Amino acid sequence: MKHIIYISLIALVLFSCGNNKIQSVEDIIASNDLEQIRQKKTDLDTEQQALVEQLKQLSSKIKELDPQEKIPLITTFTAKESVFTHYVELQGNVDTKKNLVIYPEYSGIMINVFVIEGQKVSKGQTLAKIDDGGLSQQVAQLQIQADLAKTTFERQKRLWDQNIGSEIQFLQAKSTYEAQQKAVSQLQQQVARTVVRAPFSGTIDDVITEQGSVVAPGQTQLFRIVNLDKMYIETDVPENYITNVTEGKIVEVEFPVLGTSMQAKVRQAGSFINPANRTFKVEVTIPNKDKNIKPNLTAKLKINDYTNEKAILIPLSIISENAKGEQYVYAITDKSNNKAIAKRSIITTGKTQGDYIEVLSGLSNNDEIIQEGARSVKDGQDVKILDLEINESTKA
């Protein structure tokens, strides 16, 4: 009906223009009369506006008289129970407990460097030697005195065991021997500080100070040694997840730079909440067999904090809210062929994941929910289902 009216109006305009040959657009353009051309354009604009207004009036009346025009078109989907796994999405940095800058324990000239950058070293291996400034000779001298004190003590002890000599002589010999031993041991410890050793097995990542440089304890950086075997990711978790993000939780780890992902577990969940940002620390252990993961590499974490084995999920886009702040969606009832009645259902929601949200109450398994057109229907209104095949359950 609507199309017939449109065609009749257009035909009427064309017929009128066709009969008025004197005022045809072609003739007016051919005349090159500017005033006449402008006048014709003004007339046509007026006619066009009048036609548009008439068409609007006709369409409005058609909707008023035709019951089919009042029924909104919708699509639906069937709510199905499914497993819903919620993740806390965070960002963290890769770190290792064995990433250390080595400082000297003795002042002096570094006379020897025994390693180069990229070299693998084992725990206790000598990395460099610092000039001891004559301590070695002092140790040798003290050792001679200690040996003499030892011999004197052993002889005095044999005599004392045979009840020969005085007790004071025995005690003096023993005291002298022990004092010399401690003096040698103390000086040997100082000499040992002139040798720089690897605190753990790893790779020399950087030789910071070259051979021949003067070094000082706690001031001069010598080497950086890194071990990539035991890596972990550290991140801050908001305090409201403190009961859900615990030791042993599964974590999905993604490294955007490497284009790889892996599954790991929470190794440690902190017991202290930072008052500045209300978060607690979490460490996630990650394997690094290929040694591709480096310290300070950025990682995206998805920590499983909640799982519902029988959850109903719906799109966020179909949820509305009334004046009381209650959330609701529209289901359908009394379905017959492609006709049904919209029914408002007040719902309570839980956690979200992407574009979907968990429904805790208000909907049941196999309820048919309005999707497209959900915001244009009213409670108890007749609706027309556009496509009966769109009845698939949502996916998490």
Short mmCIF file of C-alpha atoms in Angstrom, two decimals, residues 50-361:
data_model
loop_
_atom_site.label_atom_id
_atom_site.label_comp_id
_atom_site.label_asym_id
_atom_site.label_seq_id
_atom_site.Cartn_x
_atom_site.Cartn_y
_atom_site.Cartn_z
CA ALA A 50 5.74 19.63 0.03
CA LEU A 51 6.10 16.08 -1.26
CA VAL A 52 8.39 15.07 1.63
CA GLU A 53 5.90 16.41 4.16
CA GLN A 54 3.02 14.60 2.47
CA LEU A 55 4.96 11.34 2.45
CA LYS A 56 5.61 11.67 6.18
CA GLN A 57 1.94 12.21 6.85
CA LEU A 58 0.97 9.21 4.75
CA SER A 59 3.54 6.96 6.48
CA SER A 60 2.34 8.07 9.92
CA LYS A 61 -1.25 7.28 9.02
CA ILE A 62 -0.30 3.88 7.63
CA LYS A 63 1.40 2.99 10.93
CA GLU A 64 -1.68 4.16 12.81
CA LEU A 65 -4.12 2.10 10.75
CA ASP A 66 -2.03 -1.03 10.04
CA PRO A 67 -1.60 -3.26 13.19
CA GLN A 68 1.41 -4.95 11.65
CA GLU A 69 3.28 -1.67 11.56
CA LYS A 70 3.08 -1.31 15.39
CA ILE A 71 4.79 -4.61 16.22
CA PRO A 72 8.53 -4.15 16.76
CA LEU A 73 10.92 -6.57 15.09
CA ILE A 74 13.34 -8.42 17.37
CA THR A 75 15.87 -11.21 17.45
CA THR A 76 16.32 -13.60 20.37
CA PHE A 77 18.80 -16.03 21.86
CA THR A 78 18.31 -18.90 24.31
CA ALA A 79 20.02 -18.54 27.68
CA LYS A 80 22.09 -21.63 28.44
CA GLU A 81 24.04 -22.61 31.54
CA SER A 82 27.77 -22.79 30.86
CA VAL A 83 31.09 -22.70 32.71
CA PHE A 84 32.08 -19.12 33.44
CA THR A 85 35.70 -18.42 34.30
CA HIS A 86 36.50 -14.89 35.37
CA TYR A 87 40.00 -13.45 35.20
CA VAL A 88 41.66 -10.45 36.79
CA GLU A 89 43.62 -8.76 34.01
CA LEU A 90 46.86 -7.14 35.13
CA GLN A 91 50.24 -6.08 33.81
CA GLY A 92 53.59 -6.96 35.33
CA ASN A 93 57.33 -7.02 34.71
CA VAL A 94 59.61 -10.03 34.50
CA ASP A 95 62.31 -10.21 37.14
CA THR A 96 64.77 -12.69 38.60
CA LYS A 97 66.23 -13.11 42.05
CA LYS A 98 69.60 -13.68 40.39
CA ASN A 99 70.23 -10.37 38.65
CA LEU A 100 73.06 -8.75 40.52
CA VAL A 101 75.66 -5.99 40.16
CA ILE A 102 78.90 -7.07 41.82
CA TYR A 103 80.90 -4.56 43.91
CA PRO A 104 84.44 -5.03 45.29
CA GLU A 105 85.12 -5.72 48.98
CA TYR A 106 88.62 -4.21 48.90
CA SER A 107 90.15 -0.95 47.71
CA GLY A 108 92.91 -0.99 45.16
CA ILE A 109 93.83 -1.43 41.52
CA MET A 110 92.00 -4.21 39.64
CA ILE A 111 95.04 -5.93 38.17
CA ASN A 112 93.25 -8.83 36.44
CA VAL A 113 89.84 -9.41 34.80
CA PHE A 114 89.31 -13.09 33.94
CA VAL A 115 85.90 -12.97 32.21
CA ILE A 116 84.26 -11.28 29.23
CA GLU A 117 80.68 -10.24 28.50
CA GLY A 118 78.41 -13.16 27.66
CA GLN A 119 80.61 -15.71 29.39
CA LYS A 120 78.91 -18.35 31.50
CA VAL A 121 80.39 -18.73 34.97
CA SER A 122 79.80 -21.08 37.90
CA LYS A 123 79.29 -20.23 41.54
CA GLY A 124 82.58 -19.34 43.24
CA GLN A 125 84.50 -18.86 40.00
CA THR A 126 87.16 -16.11 40.08
CA LEU A 127 86.10 -13.08 38.04
CA ALA A 128 88.82 -10.55 38.88
CA LYS A 129 91.80 -9.85 41.15
CA ILE A 130 92.54 -6.63 43.05
CA ASP A 131 96.07 -5.69 44.11
CA ASP A 132 96.34 -6.56 47.81
CA GLY A 133 99.01 -3.94 48.56
CA GLY A 134 101.45 -6.37 50.20
CA LEU A 135 98.96 -8.30 52.32
CA SER A 136 100.17 -11.61 50.87
CA GLN A 137 103.70 -10.97 52.15
CA GLN A 138 102.32 -10.07 55.57
CA VAL A 139 100.40 -13.33 55.63
CA ALA A 140 103.57 -15.23 54.80
CA GLN A 141 105.45 -13.54 57.63
CA LEU A 142 102.68 -14.17 60.12
CA GLN A 143 102.49 -17.77 58.99
CA ILE A 144 106.18 -18.25 59.84
CA GLN A 145 105.59 -16.86 63.31
CA ALA A 146 102.49 -19.02 63.66
CA ASP A 147 104.48 -22.12 62.70
CA LEU A 148 107.12 -21.27 65.31
CA ALA A 149 104.43 -20.71 67.94
CA LYS A 150 102.89 -24.07 67.00
CA THR A 151 106.21 -25.90 67.39
CA THR A 152 106.84 -24.22 70.75
CA PHE A 153 103.36 -25.10 71.96
CA GLU A 154 103.65 -28.76 70.88
CA ARG A 155 106.96 -29.14 72.70
CA GLN A 156 105.68 -27.41 75.81
CA LYS A 157 102.60 -29.65 75.75
CA ARG A 158 104.72 -32.81 75.61
CA LEU A 159 106.69 -31.60 78.61
CA TRP A 160 103.54 -30.67 80.46
CA ASP A 161 102.06 -34.09 79.78
CA GLN A 162 105.21 -35.53 81.47
CA ASN A 163 104.77 -33.14 84.41
CA ILE A 164 107.89 -31.25 83.39
CA GLY A 165 107.88 -27.45 83.45
CA SER A 166 105.46 -24.98 84.93
CA GLU A 167 101.80 -24.53 84.05
CA ILE A 168 102.35 -20.87 83.20
CA GLN A 169 104.88 -21.78 80.51
CA PHE A 170 102.42 -24.20 78.97
CA LEU A 171 99.59 -21.63 79.02
CA GLN A 172 101.79 -18.89 77.55
CA ALA A 173 102.86 -21.18 74.67
CA LYS A 174 99.24 -22.13 74.02
CA SER A 175 98.07 -18.52 74.10
CA THR A 176 100.83 -17.39 71.73
CA TYR A 177 100.00 -20.16 69.27
CA GLU A 178 96.27 -19.41 69.24
CA ALA A 179 96.89 -15.67 68.85
CA GLN A 180 99.17 -16.26 65.87
CA GLN A 181 96.56 -18.55 64.28
CA LYS A 182 93.84 -15.91 64.60
CA ALA A 183 96.14 -13.21 63.23
CA VAL A 184 96.93 -15.34 60.16
CA SER A 185 93.25 -16.19 59.66
CA GLN A 186 92.22 -12.52 59.90
CA LEU A 187 94.82 -11.43 57.37
CA GLN A 188 93.92 -14.29 55.03
CA GLN A 189 90.29 -13.10 55.09
CA GLN A 190 91.44 -9.65 54.00
CA VAL A 191 93.49 -11.15 51.18
CA ALA A 192 90.45 -13.22 50.10
CA ARG A 193 88.50 -9.96 49.65
CA THR A 194 90.90 -8.98 46.89
CA VAL A 195 89.58 -11.86 44.78
CA VAL A 196 86.18 -11.18 43.14
CA ARG A 197 84.13 -14.37 42.81
CA ALA A 198 80.76 -15.22 41.23
CA PRO A 199 78.05 -15.35 43.91
CA PHE A 200 76.00 -17.79 41.81
CA SER A 201 76.09 -19.54 38.46
CA GLY A 202 74.98 -17.39 35.53
CA THR A 203 76.11 -15.23 32.63
CA ILE A 204 78.29 -12.12 32.77
CA ASP A 205 75.91 -9.63 31.20
CA ASP A 206 78.21 -6.61 31.50
CA VAL A 207 81.85 -5.92 32.41
CA ILE A 208 81.43 -2.46 33.90
CA THR A 209 84.95 -1.71 35.13
CA GLU A 210 88.00 -2.58 33.05
CA GLN A 211 91.36 -3.95 34.16
CA GLY A 212 93.70 -1.32 35.64
CA SER A 213 90.96 0.77 37.22
CA VAL A 214 91.05 1.84 40.86
CA VAL A 215 88.05 0.37 42.71
CA ALA A 216 86.44 1.05 46.09
CA PRO A 217 84.06 -1.08 48.20
CA GLY A 218 80.39 -0.24 47.78
CA GLN A 219 81.14 2.44 45.16
CA THR A 220 82.64 0.88 42.03
CA GLN A 221 80.43 -1.43 39.97
CA LEU A 222 82.47 -4.29 38.53
CA PHE A 223 80.16 -6.79 36.77
CA ARG A 224 76.51 -7.58 36.20
CA ILE A 225 75.74 -11.30 36.48
CA VAL A 226 72.34 -12.70 35.48
CA ASN A 227 70.80 -16.15 35.78
CA LEU A 228 67.72 -16.68 33.55
CA ASP A 229 66.76 -20.10 34.93
CA LYS A 230 64.46 -18.96 37.73
CA MET A 231 62.34 -16.11 36.39
CA TYR A 232 59.16 -14.65 37.86
CA ILE A 233 56.65 -11.89 37.20
CA GLU A 234 55.78 -9.40 39.90
CA THR A 235 52.56 -7.40 39.79
CA ASP A 236 50.29 -5.38 42.07
CA VAL A 237 46.78 -6.74 42.70
CA PRO A 238 43.92 -4.55 44.08
CA GLU A 239 43.05 -5.40 47.69
CA ASN A 240 39.46 -6.46 46.87
CA TYR A 241 40.90 -9.62 45.24
CA ILE A 242 42.88 -10.65 48.33
CA THR A 243 40.62 -13.64 49.11
CA ASN A 244 40.47 -14.85 45.49
CA VAL A 245 44.02 -14.35 44.22
CA THR A 246 45.98 -16.79 46.37
CA GLU A 247 48.99 -19.06 46.12
CA GLY A 248 48.57 -21.80 43.51
CA LYS A 249 46.00 -19.94 41.34
CA ILE A 250 46.27 -20.54 37.59
CA VAL A 251 47.59 -17.59 35.56
CA GLU A 252 47.47 -17.04 31.79
CA VAL A 253 50.67 -15.16 30.86
CA GLU A 254 51.14 -13.32 27.56
CA PHE A 255 54.29 -11.63 26.30
CA PRO A 256 53.20 -9.14 23.59
CA VAL A 257 56.76 -8.45 22.42
CA LEU A 258 57.57 -12.14 21.97
CA GLY A 259 54.12 -13.04 20.64
CA THR A 260 53.95 -16.02 23.00
CA SER A 261 51.78 -17.08 25.92
CA MET A 262 51.97 -19.74 28.62
CA GLN A 263 50.21 -21.02 31.70
CA ALA A 264 51.75 -20.54 35.13
CA LYS A 265 50.83 -20.45 38.83
CA VAL A 266 50.94 -17.88 41.59
CA ARG A 267 54.06 -18.66 43.62
CA GLN A 268 53.53 -16.11 46.34
CA ALA A 269 50.73 -13.73 47.33
CA GLY A 270 51.83 -10.90 49.58
CA SER A 271 50.47 -10.47 53.10
CA PHE A 272 51.07 -6.71 53.17
CA ILE A 273 48.73 -4.13 51.59
CA ASN A 274 50.46 -1.00 50.34
CA PRO A 275 48.57 1.94 51.92
CA ALA A 276 49.57 4.24 49.05
CA ASN A 277 47.69 2.35 46.32
CA ARG A 278 45.75 -0.35 48.26
CA THR A 279 47.40 -3.27 46.47
CA PHE A 280 49.39 -6.35 47.43
CA LYS A 281 52.29 -8.03 45.64
CA VAL A 282 51.95 -11.27 43.69
CA GLU A 283 54.77 -13.33 42.19
CA VAL A 284 54.19 -15.76 39.31
CA THR A 285 56.88 -18.29 38.48
CA ILE A 286 57.55 -18.75 34.76
CA PRO A 287 59.70 -21.36 32.99
CA ASN A 288 62.44 -20.09 30.69
CA LYS A 289 63.96 -23.08 28.94
CA ASP A 290 64.74 -21.18 25.73
CA LYS A 291 66.16 -18.17 27.61
CA ASN A 292 63.97 -15.83 25.52
CA ILE A 293 62.41 -14.16 28.55
CA LYS A 294 64.57 -11.33 29.90
CA PRO A 295 64.38 -9.24 33.08
CA ASN A 296 62.05 -6.19 32.89
CA LEU A 297 60.09 -7.68 29.95
CA THR A 298 56.45 -6.58 30.03
CA ALA A 299 53.83 -9.29 30.53
CA LYS A 300 50.03 -9.36 30.56
CA LEU A 301 48.49 -11.53 33.26
CA LYS A 302 45.03 -13.08 33.54
CA ILE A 303 44.59 -14.58 37.01
CA ASN A 304 41.59 -16.85 37.55
CA ASP A 305 39.77 -15.43 40.59
CA TYR A 306 36.27 -16.89 40.12
CA THR A 307 34.61 -19.88 38.42
CA ASN A 308 30.89 -20.73 38.11
CA GLU A 309 30.11 -24.15 36.64
CA LYS A 310 26.48 -23.23 35.87
CA ALA A 311 26.48 -19.59 34.87
CA ILE A 312 24.03 -17.78 32.58
CA LEU A 313 25.76 -15.13 30.49
CA ILE A 314 24.08 -12.36 28.52
CA PRO A 315 25.41 -9.43 26.47
CA LEU A 316 25.93 -6.19 28.38
CA SER A 317 24.27 -4.25 25.56
CA ILE A 318 20.76 -5.61 26.24
CA ILE A 319 20.60 -4.63 29.93
CA SER A 320 18.52 -1.58 30.92
CA GLU A 321 17.94 0.11 34.27
CA ASN A 322 14.72 1.49 35.78
CA ALA A 323 14.19 4.49 38.05
CA LYS A 324 14.86 2.36 41.15
CA GLY A 325 18.26 1.37 39.85
CA GLU A 326 17.15 -2.19 39.10
CA GLN A 327 18.58 -3.93 36.05
CA TYR A 328 16.26 -5.72 33.68
CA VAL A 329 16.09 -7.49 30.32
CA TYR A 330 13.19 -8.66 28.16
CA ALA A 331 12.36 -12.31 27.65
CA ILE A 332 9.53 -13.62 25.47
CA THR A 333 6.45 -15.65 26.41
CA ASP A 334 3.47 -17.15 24.56
CA LYS A 335 5.55 -17.76 21.49
CA SER A 336 3.62 -18.80 18.39
CA ASN A 337 5.47 -19.10 15.11
CA ASN A 338 7.25 -15.74 14.81
CA LYS A 339 4.99 -13.88 17.26
CA ALA A 340 5.45 -13.54 21.02
CA ILE A 341 4.93 -11.25 24.00
CA ALA A 342 7.77 -9.30 25.64
CA LYS A 343 8.15 -9.84 29.38
CA ARG A 344 10.35 -7.68 31.59
CA SER A 345 12.61 -9.64 33.94
CA ILE A 346 14.40 -7.94 36.84
CA ILE A 347 17.87 -9.43 37.20
CA THR A 348 20.88 -9.27 39.49
CA THR A 349 24.29 -9.49 37.85
CA GLY A 350 27.73 -10.65 38.87
CA LYS A 351 31.11 -10.43 37.20
CA THR A 352 31.79 -9.35 33.63
CA GLN A 353 34.12 -10.83 31.05
CA GLY A 354 34.53 -8.92 27.81
CA ASP A 355 31.09 -7.98 26.40
CA TYR A 356 29.18 -10.47 28.59
CA ILE A 357 27.98 -10.42 32.19
CA GLU A 358 26.95 -13.17 34.60
CA VAL A 359 23.28 -13.26 35.67
CA LEU A 360 22.90 -14.38 39.29
CA SER A 361 19.08 -14.29 39.47
#
